[in-house]
Amino acid sequence: MQVLIKEGSTFQSITPISEKEEKWRSKLLNERILEEIILQDEKRTIKVKAFCEEFAFPDGNSVDLLIVDDKFRIYLCEVKMAWRGSERYGFGQALEYLKSVKTFEKFEDFWEKLQNNKSLKLINIGREKLKKKLKKSFGEENVVSVLVMNEIPPKFIPVVYEIPGSRFYAVELNFFKKGNYEIVAVKKYGWPAVFGKKIRRPITKEKFIENYTQLGLRDLAEEIVDVFQRVCEENPSFVKIRRTPKYYSLVIGDPKVFSVGFHSTRETDDGIWVEVQPDENMKREFLKLERKFGLKVDIKDKKGTKWIKFPEGKGVSILRGKIKDLVYELIRIYKSHPR
């Protein structure tokens, strides 16, 4: 198979040249510019648009090249190299992986199976209605965008792949014109499963409140959010909010030095955590929190994590009305022990 790259009206060899390689890299990775590619073998000639991007494939392989042909079929090619670490490879070298006709056959077969997937037989009912049905079947958090086979306008191509275990992730490609180039903007949605493992996004303020509401603790969640916001506004130079999938946290100073977080998904006897660098003088300050807030402080962690635990049988609800005092007390401790 012969692979040619078309730039303007001139076909060029795929052999990378240093300056040219940097040009391709800049275009493909930074500007998302598509180039027309001609794939030829004894049986066929295929004109495609191509760009480099990293994806995760259902079989667990890493994928770095996505090809969209003139019939809007998608080819994901197993290209396990694309300017990573100290190894730099040109776009032309990546295209060498397309020389095997078996690669096309493999993904054409996958695409055909995807089209025949019973879970996607609702394609004629409209995008939003289909999305609702998929959310009902597979869980709202697992369906963000949907594939509608009979509705592919020139502007965008929504694509959904099935993940083993009936989970879904989606990639939406948005095409638009800019000068003489056709640009692609890639939106990655949620990635509910990669290698069979769910990847979670940092919790939002609204979701944090919603989760606590389900526990009957909406007032406490609103108190936490309000206090965190107010403290950040009062101390913009050294206090900020940090969100992870598990915690809604407040960073005081350097995040590696001092931070406090509340569990985001459930009332738990894990308590809240305060992470600080070991400091013998701070131990006495933390022990005072036991008496003032009815908490139990564990200062045995040699790695520097100080756990503020709740007494047995009690949860975070014991801090109702005390969040402001607790946060200001922690800030006072931080300020009194400068690092």
mmCIF file of C-alpha atoms in Angstrom:
data_model
loop_
_atom_site.group_PDB
_atom_site.id
_atom_site.type_symbol
_atom_site.label_atom_id
_atom_site.label_comp_id
_atom_site.label_asym_id
_atom_site.label_seq_id
_atom_site.Cartn_x
_atom_site.Cartn_y
_atom_site.Cartn_z
ATOM 1 C CA MET A 1 0.000 0.000 0.000
ATOM 2 C CA GLN A 2 1.236 3.468 -0.857
ATOM 3 C CA VAL A 3 0.506 6.339 1.513
ATOM 4 C CA LEU A 4 0.669 9.913 0.267
ATOM 5 C CA ILE A 5 -0.019 13.189 2.018
ATOM 6 C CA LYS A 6 -1.646 15.940 0.003
ATOM 7 C CA GLU A 7 -0.740 19.511 0.894
ATOM 8 C CA GLY A 8 -2.471 21.931 -1.435
ATOM 9 C CA SER A 9 -2.184 20.400 -4.888
ATOM 10 C CA THR A 10 1.147 18.673 -4.343
ATOM 11 C CA PHE A 11 1.593 15.101 -3.175
ATOM 12 C CA GLN A 12 4.588 14.578 -0.930
ATOM 13 C CA SER A 13 6.514 11.624 0.396
ATOM 14 C CA ILE A 14 5.755 10.498 3.941
ATOM 15 C CA THR A 15 9.460 10.342 4.787
ATOM 16 C CA PRO A 16 9.768 12.861 7.636
ATOM 17 C CA ILE A 17 12.204 15.745 7.393
ATOM 18 C CA SER A 18 13.123 17.496 10.607
ATOM 19 C CA GLU A 19 11.632 20.877 9.727
ATOM 20 C CA LYS A 20 8.623 19.308 8.038
ATOM 21 C CA GLU A 21 8.070 16.977 10.988
ATOM 22 C CA GLU A 22 7.857 19.940 13.339
ATOM 23 C CA LYS A 23 5.383 21.547 10.960
ATOM 24 C CA TRP A 24 3.116 18.497 10.992
ATOM 25 C CA ARG A 25 3.387 18.240 14.758
ATOM 26 C CA SER A 26 2.401 21.874 15.234
ATOM 27 C CA LYS A 27 -0.546 21.585 12.879
ATOM 28 C CA LEU A 28 -1.921 18.282 14.077
ATOM 29 C CA LEU A 29 -1.442 18.593 17.804
ATOM 30 C CA ASN A 30 -1.899 22.309 18.353
ATOM 31 C CA GLU A 31 -4.201 23.514 15.588
ATOM 32 C CA ARG A 32 -6.007 20.206 14.966
ATOM 33 C CA ILE A 33 -5.557 20.675 11.213
ATOM 34 C CA LEU A 34 -6.733 17.856 8.982
ATOM 35 C CA GLU A 35 -4.788 16.819 5.915
ATOM 36 C CA GLU A 36 -6.066 14.819 2.974
ATOM 37 C CA ILE A 37 -4.464 11.409 2.645
ATOM 38 C CA ILE A 38 -4.607 8.929 -0.217
ATOM 39 C CA LEU A 39 -4.450 5.250 0.758
ATOM 40 C CA GLN A 40 -3.705 2.982 -2.185
ATOM 41 C CA ASP A 41 -3.224 -0.741 -2.698
ATOM 42 C CA GLU A 42 -3.938 -3.226 -5.468
ATOM 43 C CA LYS A 43 -7.667 -3.260 -4.677
ATOM 44 C CA ARG A 44 -8.645 0.299 -3.886
ATOM 45 C CA THR A 45 -7.828 3.945 -3.436
ATOM 46 C CA ILE A 46 -9.305 5.724 -0.408
ATOM 47 C CA LYS A 47 -9.264 9.465 0.188
ATOM 48 C CA VAL A 48 -9.409 10.264 3.869
ATOM 49 C CA LYS A 49 -8.999 13.065 6.361
ATOM 50 C CA ALA A 50 -6.658 12.310 9.219
ATOM 51 C CA PHE A 51 -5.310 13.783 12.427
ATOM 52 C CA CYS A 52 -3.403 12.513 15.441
ATOM 53 C CA GLU A 53 -5.137 12.223 18.791
ATOM 54 C CA GLU A 54 -4.929 9.782 21.664
ATOM 55 C CA PHE A 55 -7.970 7.636 22.358
ATOM 56 C CA ALA A 56 -8.726 4.508 24.352
ATOM 57 C CA PHE A 57 -10.093 1.539 22.443
ATOM 58 C CA PRO A 58 -12.522 -1.051 23.890
ATOM 59 C CA ASP A 59 -9.934 -3.843 23.707
ATOM 60 C CA GLY A 60 -7.651 -1.826 25.979
ATOM 61 C CA ASN A 61 -5.145 -0.635 23.380
ATOM 62 C CA SER A 62 -3.930 2.923 23.153
ATOM 63 C CA VAL A 63 -4.845 4.628 19.897
ATOM 64 C CA ASP A 64 -3.188 7.692 18.417
ATOM 65 C CA LEU A 65 -4.515 8.042 14.903
ATOM 66 C CA LEU A 66 -8.100 8.459 13.767
ATOM 67 C CA ILE A 67 -9.068 8.332 10.097
ATOM 68 C CA VAL A 68 -12.370 9.568 8.684
ATOM 69 C CA ASP A 69 -12.949 8.507 5.075
ATOM 70 C CA ASP A 70 -15.224 9.998 2.432
ATOM 71 C CA LYS A 71 -18.107 7.781 3.567
ATOM 72 C CA PHE A 72 -17.763 8.990 7.170
ATOM 73 C CA ARG A 73 -16.561 5.606 8.358
ATOM 74 C CA ILE A 74 -14.164 5.727 11.268
ATOM 75 C CA TYR A 75 -10.866 3.865 11.343
ATOM 76 C CA LEU A 76 -8.974 3.701 14.612
ATOM 77 C CA CYS A 77 -5.438 2.521 14.007
ATOM 78 C CA GLU A 78 -3.177 1.152 16.698
ATOM 79 C CA VAL A 79 -0.382 3.681 16.588
ATOM 80 C CA LYS A 80 1.525 3.369 19.825
ATOM 81 C CA MET A 81 3.898 6.233 19.291
ATOM 82 C CA ALA A 82 3.328 9.961 18.959
ATOM 83 C CA TRP A 83 5.940 12.332 20.391
ATOM 84 C CA ARG A 84 5.950 10.741 23.853
ATOM 85 C CA GLY A 85 8.744 11.286 26.313
ATOM 86 C CA SER A 86 12.149 11.332 24.659
ATOM 87 C CA GLU A 87 10.919 9.460 21.576
ATOM 88 C CA ARG A 88 9.645 11.699 18.800
ATOM 89 C CA TYR A 89 7.989 10.276 15.732
ATOM 90 C CA GLY A 90 6.698 12.084 12.670
ATOM 91 C CA PHE A 91 3.153 11.972 11.411
ATOM 92 C CA GLY A 92 4.460 10.237 8.294
ATOM 93 C CA GLN A 93 5.936 7.452 10.387
ATOM 94 C CA ALA A 94 2.630 7.047 12.170
ATOM 95 C CA LEU A 95 0.904 6.618 8.827
ATOM 96 C CA GLU A 96 3.147 3.659 8.064
ATOM 97 C CA TYR A 97 0.866 1.729 10.395
ATOM 98 C CA LEU A 98 -1.913 2.098 7.844
ATOM 99 C CA LYS A 99 -0.085 0.070 5.214
ATOM 100 C CA SER A 100 -1.598 -3.199 6.406
ATOM 101 C CA VAL A 101 -4.912 -3.905 4.696
ATOM 102 C CA LYS A 102 -5.730 -6.090 7.696
ATOM 103 C CA THR A 103 -5.891 -2.938 9.771
ATOM 104 C CA PHE A 104 -8.716 -1.645 7.626
ATOM 105 C CA GLU A 105 -10.472 -5.008 7.636
ATOM 106 C CA LYS A 106 -10.251 -5.186 11.402
ATOM 107 C CA PHE A 107 -11.875 -1.831 11.985
ATOM 108 C CA GLU A 108 -14.407 -2.185 9.179
ATOM 109 C CA ASP A 109 -15.548 -5.358 10.917
ATOM 110 C CA PHE A 110 -15.763 -3.526 14.233
ATOM 111 C CA TRP A 111 -17.688 -0.666 12.634
ATOM 112 C CA GLU A 112 -20.155 -3.124 11.092
ATOM 113 C CA LYS A 113 -20.693 -4.776 14.464
ATOM 114 C CA LEU A 114 -21.240 -1.362 16.020
ATOM 115 C CA GLN A 115 -23.896 -0.518 13.454
ATOM 116 C CA ASN A 116 -25.652 -3.817 14.151
ATOM 117 C CA ASN A 117 -25.503 -3.394 17.911
ATOM 118 C CA LYS A 118 -28.989 -3.926 19.333
ATOM 119 C CA SER A 119 -28.458 -1.181 21.874
ATOM 120 C CA LEU A 120 -28.217 1.338 19.027
ATOM 121 C CA LYS A 121 -31.268 0.199 17.053
ATOM 122 C CA LEU A 122 -33.226 3.248 18.217
ATOM 123 C CA ILE A 123 -31.485 5.498 15.706
ATOM 124 C CA ASN A 124 -34.626 6.717 13.955
ATOM 125 C CA ILE A 125 -36.275 8.299 17.003
ATOM 126 C CA GLY A 126 -34.069 11.396 17.192
ATOM 127 C CA ARG A 127 -30.948 12.255 19.109
ATOM 128 C CA GLU A 128 -32.417 13.539 22.386
ATOM 129 C CA LYS A 129 -35.001 10.769 22.714
ATOM 130 C CA LEU A 130 -32.337 8.177 22.018
ATOM 131 C CA LYS A 131 -30.069 9.738 24.604
ATOM 132 C CA LYS A 132 -32.827 9.503 27.227
ATOM 133 C CA LYS A 133 -33.420 5.835 26.432
ATOM 134 C CA LEU A 134 -29.721 5.030 26.602
ATOM 135 C CA LYS A 135 -29.397 6.864 29.908
ATOM 136 C CA LYS A 136 -32.292 4.839 31.283
ATOM 137 C CA SER A 137 -30.679 1.591 30.130
ATOM 138 C CA PHE A 138 -27.059 2.233 31.003
ATOM 139 C CA GLY A 139 -27.123 4.967 33.642
ATOM 140 C CA GLU A 140 -27.177 8.711 33.145
ATOM 141 C CA GLU A 141 -23.496 9.152 33.947
ATOM 142 C CA ASN A 142 -22.480 6.711 31.208
ATOM 143 C CA VAL A 143 -24.205 8.358 28.234
ATOM 144 C CA VAL A 144 -23.297 11.902 27.270
ATOM 145 C CA SER A 145 -23.429 11.914 23.490
ATOM 146 C CA VAL A 146 -25.132 9.428 21.174
ATOM 147 C CA LEU A 147 -24.545 8.053 17.715
ATOM 148 C CA VAL A 148 -27.350 8.658 15.213
ATOM 149 C CA MET A 149 -26.387 6.743 12.096
ATOM 150 C CA ASN A 150 -28.911 8.354 9.782
ATOM 151 C CA GLU A 151 -28.169 11.894 10.939
ATOM 152 C CA ILE A 152 -24.646 12.899 9.979
ATOM 153 C CA PRO A 153 -24.606 16.489 8.717
ATOM 154 C CA PRO A 154 -21.341 17.995 7.436
ATOM 155 C CA LYS A 155 -20.872 19.991 10.617
ATOM 156 C CA PHE A 156 -20.259 17.194 13.090
ATOM 157 C CA ILE A 157 -19.935 13.445 13.488
ATOM 158 C CA PRO A 158 -20.989 12.131 16.899
ATOM 159 C CA VAL A 159 -19.485 8.727 17.645
ATOM 160 C CA VAL A 160 -20.269 6.272 20.443
ATOM 161 C CA TYR A 161 -18.285 3.106 21.136
ATOM 162 C CA GLU A 162 -19.494 0.262 23.310
ATOM 163 C CA ILE A 163 -17.299 -0.679 26.243
ATOM 164 C CA PRO A 164 -17.341 -4.229 27.672
ATOM 165 C CA GLY A 165 -19.808 -4.306 30.532
ATOM 166 C CA SER A 166 -22.357 -2.129 28.723
ATOM 167 C CA ARG A 167 -20.637 1.140 29.485
ATOM 168 C CA PHE A 168 -20.275 3.881 26.901
ATOM 169 C CA TYR A 169 -17.906 6.675 26.149
ATOM 170 C CA ALA A 170 -18.254 9.176 23.348
ATOM 171 C CA VAL A 171 -16.090 11.347 21.169
ATOM 172 C CA GLU A 172 -17.691 14.104 19.131
ATOM 173 C CA LEU A 173 -15.869 15.524 16.131
ATOM 174 C CA ASN A 174 -16.805 19.037 15.062
ATOM 175 C CA PHE A 175 -15.673 20.100 11.592
ATOM 176 C CA PHE A 176 -15.567 23.684 10.400
ATOM 177 C CA LYS A 177 -13.745 25.728 7.779
ATOM 178 C CA LYS A 178 -10.888 28.118 8.487
ATOM 179 C CA GLY A 179 -9.111 29.555 5.469
ATOM 180 C CA ASN A 180 -7.909 26.757 3.230
ATOM 181 C CA TYR A 181 -7.930 24.188 6.003
ATOM 182 C CA GLU A 182 -10.626 22.063 7.533
ATOM 183 C CA ILE A 183 -10.310 22.086 11.306
ATOM 184 C CA VAL A 184 -11.450 19.471 13.789
ATOM 185 C CA ALA A 185 -12.257 20.147 17.421
ATOM 186 C CA VAL A 186 -12.356 17.022 19.553
ATOM 187 C CA LYS A 187 -14.625 16.814 22.579
ATOM 188 C CA LYS A 188 -14.064 13.972 24.993
ATOM 189 C CA TYR A 189 -17.058 13.184 27.141
ATOM 190 C CA GLY A 190 -16.583 11.755 30.589
ATOM 191 C CA TRP A 191 -14.815 8.574 29.581
ATOM 192 C CA PRO A 192 -17.091 6.389 31.734
ATOM 193 C CA ALA A 193 -14.793 3.456 31.092
ATOM 194 C CA VAL A 194 -11.245 3.028 29.900
ATOM 195 C CA PHE A 195 -9.742 -0.428 30.224
ATOM 196 C CA GLY A 196 -12.951 -1.334 32.056
ATOM 197 C CA LYS A 197 -12.240 1.196 34.805
ATOM 198 C CA LYS A 198 -14.466 4.175 35.423
ATOM 199 C CA ILE A 199 -12.729 7.544 35.389
ATOM 200 C CA ARG A 200 -14.444 10.245 37.427
ATOM 201 C CA ARG A 201 -14.308 13.984 36.998
ATOM 202 C CA PRO A 202 -13.720 16.429 39.863
ATOM 203 C CA ILE A 203 -16.933 17.047 41.761
ATOM 204 C CA THR A 204 -18.761 20.298 41.112
ATOM 205 C CA LYS A 205 -20.151 22.551 43.800
ATOM 206 C CA GLU A 206 -23.687 21.691 42.676
ATOM 207 C CA LYS A 207 -23.029 17.940 42.725
ATOM 208 C CA PHE A 208 -21.449 18.174 46.171
ATOM 209 C CA ILE A 209 -24.587 19.860 47.515
ATOM 210 C CA GLU A 210 -26.812 17.348 45.717
ATOM 211 C CA ASN A 211 -24.961 14.386 47.249
ATOM 212 C CA TYR A 212 -25.249 15.820 50.747
ATOM 213 C CA THR A 213 -28.929 16.604 50.139
ATOM 214 C CA GLN A 214 -29.543 12.887 49.581
ATOM 215 C CA LEU A 215 -28.085 12.323 53.037
ATOM 216 C CA GLY A 216 -30.327 14.974 54.577
ATOM 217 C CA LEU A 217 -27.357 17.322 54.938
ATOM 218 C CA ARG A 218 -28.105 20.031 52.387
ATOM 219 C CA ASP A 219 -27.735 22.781 54.969
ATOM 220 C CA LEU A 220 -24.285 21.485 55.913
ATOM 221 C CA ALA A 221 -23.147 21.260 52.279
ATOM 222 C CA GLU A 222 -24.323 24.814 51.613
ATOM 223 C CA GLU A 223 -22.514 25.924 54.755
ATOM 224 C CA ILE A 224 -19.279 24.269 53.570
ATOM 225 C CA VAL A 225 -19.538 25.778 50.081
ATOM 226 C CA ASP A 226 -20.381 29.227 51.440
ATOM 227 C CA VAL A 227 -17.551 29.245 53.980
ATOM 228 C CA PHE A 228 -14.989 27.957 51.476
ATOM 229 C CA GLN A 229 -15.986 30.648 48.979
ATOM 230 C CA ARG A 230 -15.903 33.406 51.573
ATOM 231 C CA VAL A 231 -12.505 32.342 52.905
ATOM 232 C CA CYS A 232 -11.071 32.302 49.375
ATOM 233 C CA GLU A 233 -12.354 35.818 48.741
ATOM 234 C CA GLU A 234 -10.878 37.041 52.020
ATOM 235 C CA ASN A 235 -7.510 35.335 51.494
ATOM 236 C CA PRO A 236 -6.970 35.153 47.726
ATOM 237 C CA SER A 237 -3.201 35.018 48.062
ATOM 238 C CA PHE A 238 -2.941 31.693 49.900
ATOM 239 C CA VAL A 239 -6.358 29.988 50.058
ATOM 240 C CA LYS A 240 -8.151 28.296 47.178
ATOM 241 C CA ILE A 241 -10.719 25.570 46.531
ATOM 242 C CA ARG A 242 -9.577 22.214 45.174
ATOM 243 C CA ARG A 243 -12.052 19.667 43.795
ATOM 244 C CA THR A 244 -11.359 15.963 43.296
ATOM 245 C CA PRO A 245 -13.812 13.146 42.486
ATOM 246 C CA LYS A 246 -13.764 12.174 46.166
ATOM 247 C CA TYR A 247 -13.366 15.426 48.089
ATOM 248 C CA TYR A 248 -14.469 19.056 48.047
ATOM 249 C CA SER A 249 -11.419 20.663 49.580
ATOM 250 C CA LEU A 250 -9.853 23.899 50.714
ATOM 251 C CA VAL A 251 -6.124 24.390 50.162
ATOM 252 C CA ILE A 252 -4.442 26.643 52.683
ATOM 253 C CA GLY A 253 -1.072 27.785 51.408
ATOM 254 C CA ASP A 254 0.831 25.175 49.433
ATOM 255 C CA PRO A 255 -1.403 22.139 48.690
ATOM 256 C CA LYS A 256 1.536 19.950 49.687
ATOM 257 C CA VAL A 257 1.635 21.683 53.041
ATOM 258 C CA PHE A 258 -1.889 22.223 54.304
ATOM 259 C CA SER A 259 -5.347 21.369 52.979
ATOM 260 C CA VAL A 260 -8.708 20.283 54.352
ATOM 261 C CA GLY A 261 -11.360 18.309 52.499
ATOM 262 C CA PHE A 262 -14.871 16.966 52.967
ATOM 263 C CA HIS A 263 -15.893 13.623 51.487
ATOM 264 C CA SER A 264 -18.058 14.378 48.469
ATOM 265 C CA THR A 265 -20.290 11.327 48.146
ATOM 266 C CA ARG A 266 -21.420 10.046 51.500
ATOM 267 C CA GLU A 267 -21.532 10.655 55.209
ATOM 268 C CA THR A 268 -18.577 8.700 56.469
ATOM 269 C CA ASP A 269 -16.757 7.886 59.673
ATOM 270 C CA ASP A 270 -13.510 8.526 57.780
ATOM 271 C CA GLY A 271 -13.991 12.081 58.902
ATOM 272 C CA ILE A 272 -12.429 15.011 57.121
ATOM 273 C CA TRP A 273 -8.754 15.161 56.434
ATOM 274 C CA VAL A 274 -6.123 17.786 57.000
ATOM 275 C CA GLU A 275 -2.837 17.206 55.235
ATOM 276 C CA VAL A 276 0.218 18.976 56.631
ATOM 277 C CA GLN A 277 3.945 18.473 56.688
ATOM 278 C CA PRO A 278 5.041 16.962 60.009
ATOM 279 C CA ASP A 279 5.451 19.604 62.648
ATOM 280 C CA GLU A 280 5.711 18.720 66.321
ATOM 281 C CA ASN A 281 4.481 22.151 67.356
ATOM 282 C CA MET A 282 1.272 21.648 65.411
ATOM 283 C CA LYS A 283 0.303 18.537 67.351
ATOM 284 C CA ARG A 284 -0.840 20.529 70.361
ATOM 285 C CA GLU A 285 -2.915 22.799 68.126
ATOM 286 C CA PHE A 286 -4.656 19.862 66.491
ATOM 287 C CA LEU A 287 -5.402 18.247 69.822
ATOM 288 C CA LYS A 288 -7.279 21.398 70.834
ATOM 289 C CA LEU A 289 -9.712 20.706 68.006
ATOM 290 C CA GLU A 290 -10.861 17.572 69.838
ATOM 291 C CA ARG A 291 -12.204 19.579 72.745
ATOM 292 C CA LYS A 292 -13.522 22.526 70.748
ATOM 293 C CA PHE A 293 -15.400 20.609 68.028
ATOM 294 C CA GLY A 294 -16.023 17.206 69.581
ATOM 295 C CA LEU A 295 -13.694 15.515 67.122
ATOM 296 C CA LYS A 296 -11.004 12.887 67.401
ATOM 297 C CA VAL A 297 -7.605 13.776 65.987
ATOM 298 C CA ASP A 298 -5.221 11.104 64.727
ATOM 299 C CA ILE A 299 -1.676 12.467 64.517
ATOM 300 C CA LYS A 300 0.172 9.185 64.007
ATOM 301 C CA ASP A 301 0.534 9.339 60.236
ATOM 302 C CA LYS A 302 4.257 9.647 59.571
ATOM 303 C CA LYS A 303 3.643 10.790 56.000
ATOM 304 C CA GLY A 304 2.173 14.023 57.256
ATOM 305 C CA THR A 305 -1.559 13.399 56.936
ATOM 306 C CA LYS A 306 -3.442 14.400 60.056
ATOM 307 C CA TRP A 307 -6.875 12.838 60.187
ATOM 308 C CA ILE A 308 -9.662 14.652 61.960
ATOM 309 C CA LYS A 309 -11.986 11.780 62.724
ATOM 310 C CA PHE A 310 -15.541 11.739 63.979
ATOM 311 C CA PRO A 311 -16.343 9.954 67.231
ATOM 312 C CA GLU A 312 -17.621 6.407 66.767
ATOM 313 C CA GLY A 313 -21.249 6.331 65.673
ATOM 314 C CA LYS A 314 -21.223 9.969 64.588
ATOM 315 C CA GLY A 315 -20.635 11.531 61.202
ATOM 316 C CA VAL A 316 -19.982 14.845 59.551
ATOM 317 C CA SER A 317 -23.356 16.152 60.743
ATOM 318 C CA ILE A 318 -21.793 17.025 64.109
ATOM 319 C CA LEU A 319 -20.119 19.953 62.337
ATOM 320 C CA ARG A 320 -23.396 21.692 61.520
ATOM 321 C CA GLY A 321 -22.968 25.371 62.274
ATOM 322 C CA LYS A 322 -19.274 24.888 63.050
ATOM 323 C CA ILE A 323 -17.684 24.899 59.592
ATOM 324 C CA LYS A 324 -16.737 28.568 59.700
ATOM 325 C CA ASP A 325 -15.142 28.266 63.129
ATOM 326 C CA LEU A 326 -13.285 25.098 62.114
ATOM 327 C CA VAL A 327 -11.885 26.570 58.893
ATOM 328 C CA TYR A 328 -10.791 29.785 60.579
ATOM 329 C CA GLU A 329 -9.166 27.745 63.331
ATOM 330 C CA LEU A 330 -7.210 25.772 60.729
ATOM 331 C CA ILE A 331 -6.131 28.988 59.012
ATOM 332 C CA ARG A 332 -4.996 30.321 62.374
ATOM 333 C CA ILE A 333 -2.947 27.157 62.948
ATOM 334 C CA TYR A 334 -1.392 27.513 59.522
ATOM 335 C CA LYS A 335 -0.503 31.178 60.038
ATOM 336 C CA SER A 336 0.947 30.544 63.477
ATOM 337 C CA HIS A 337 3.310 27.907 62.082
ATOM 338 C CA PRO A 338 4.752 29.421 58.894
ATOM 339 C CA ARG A 339 6.617 26.969 56.717
#
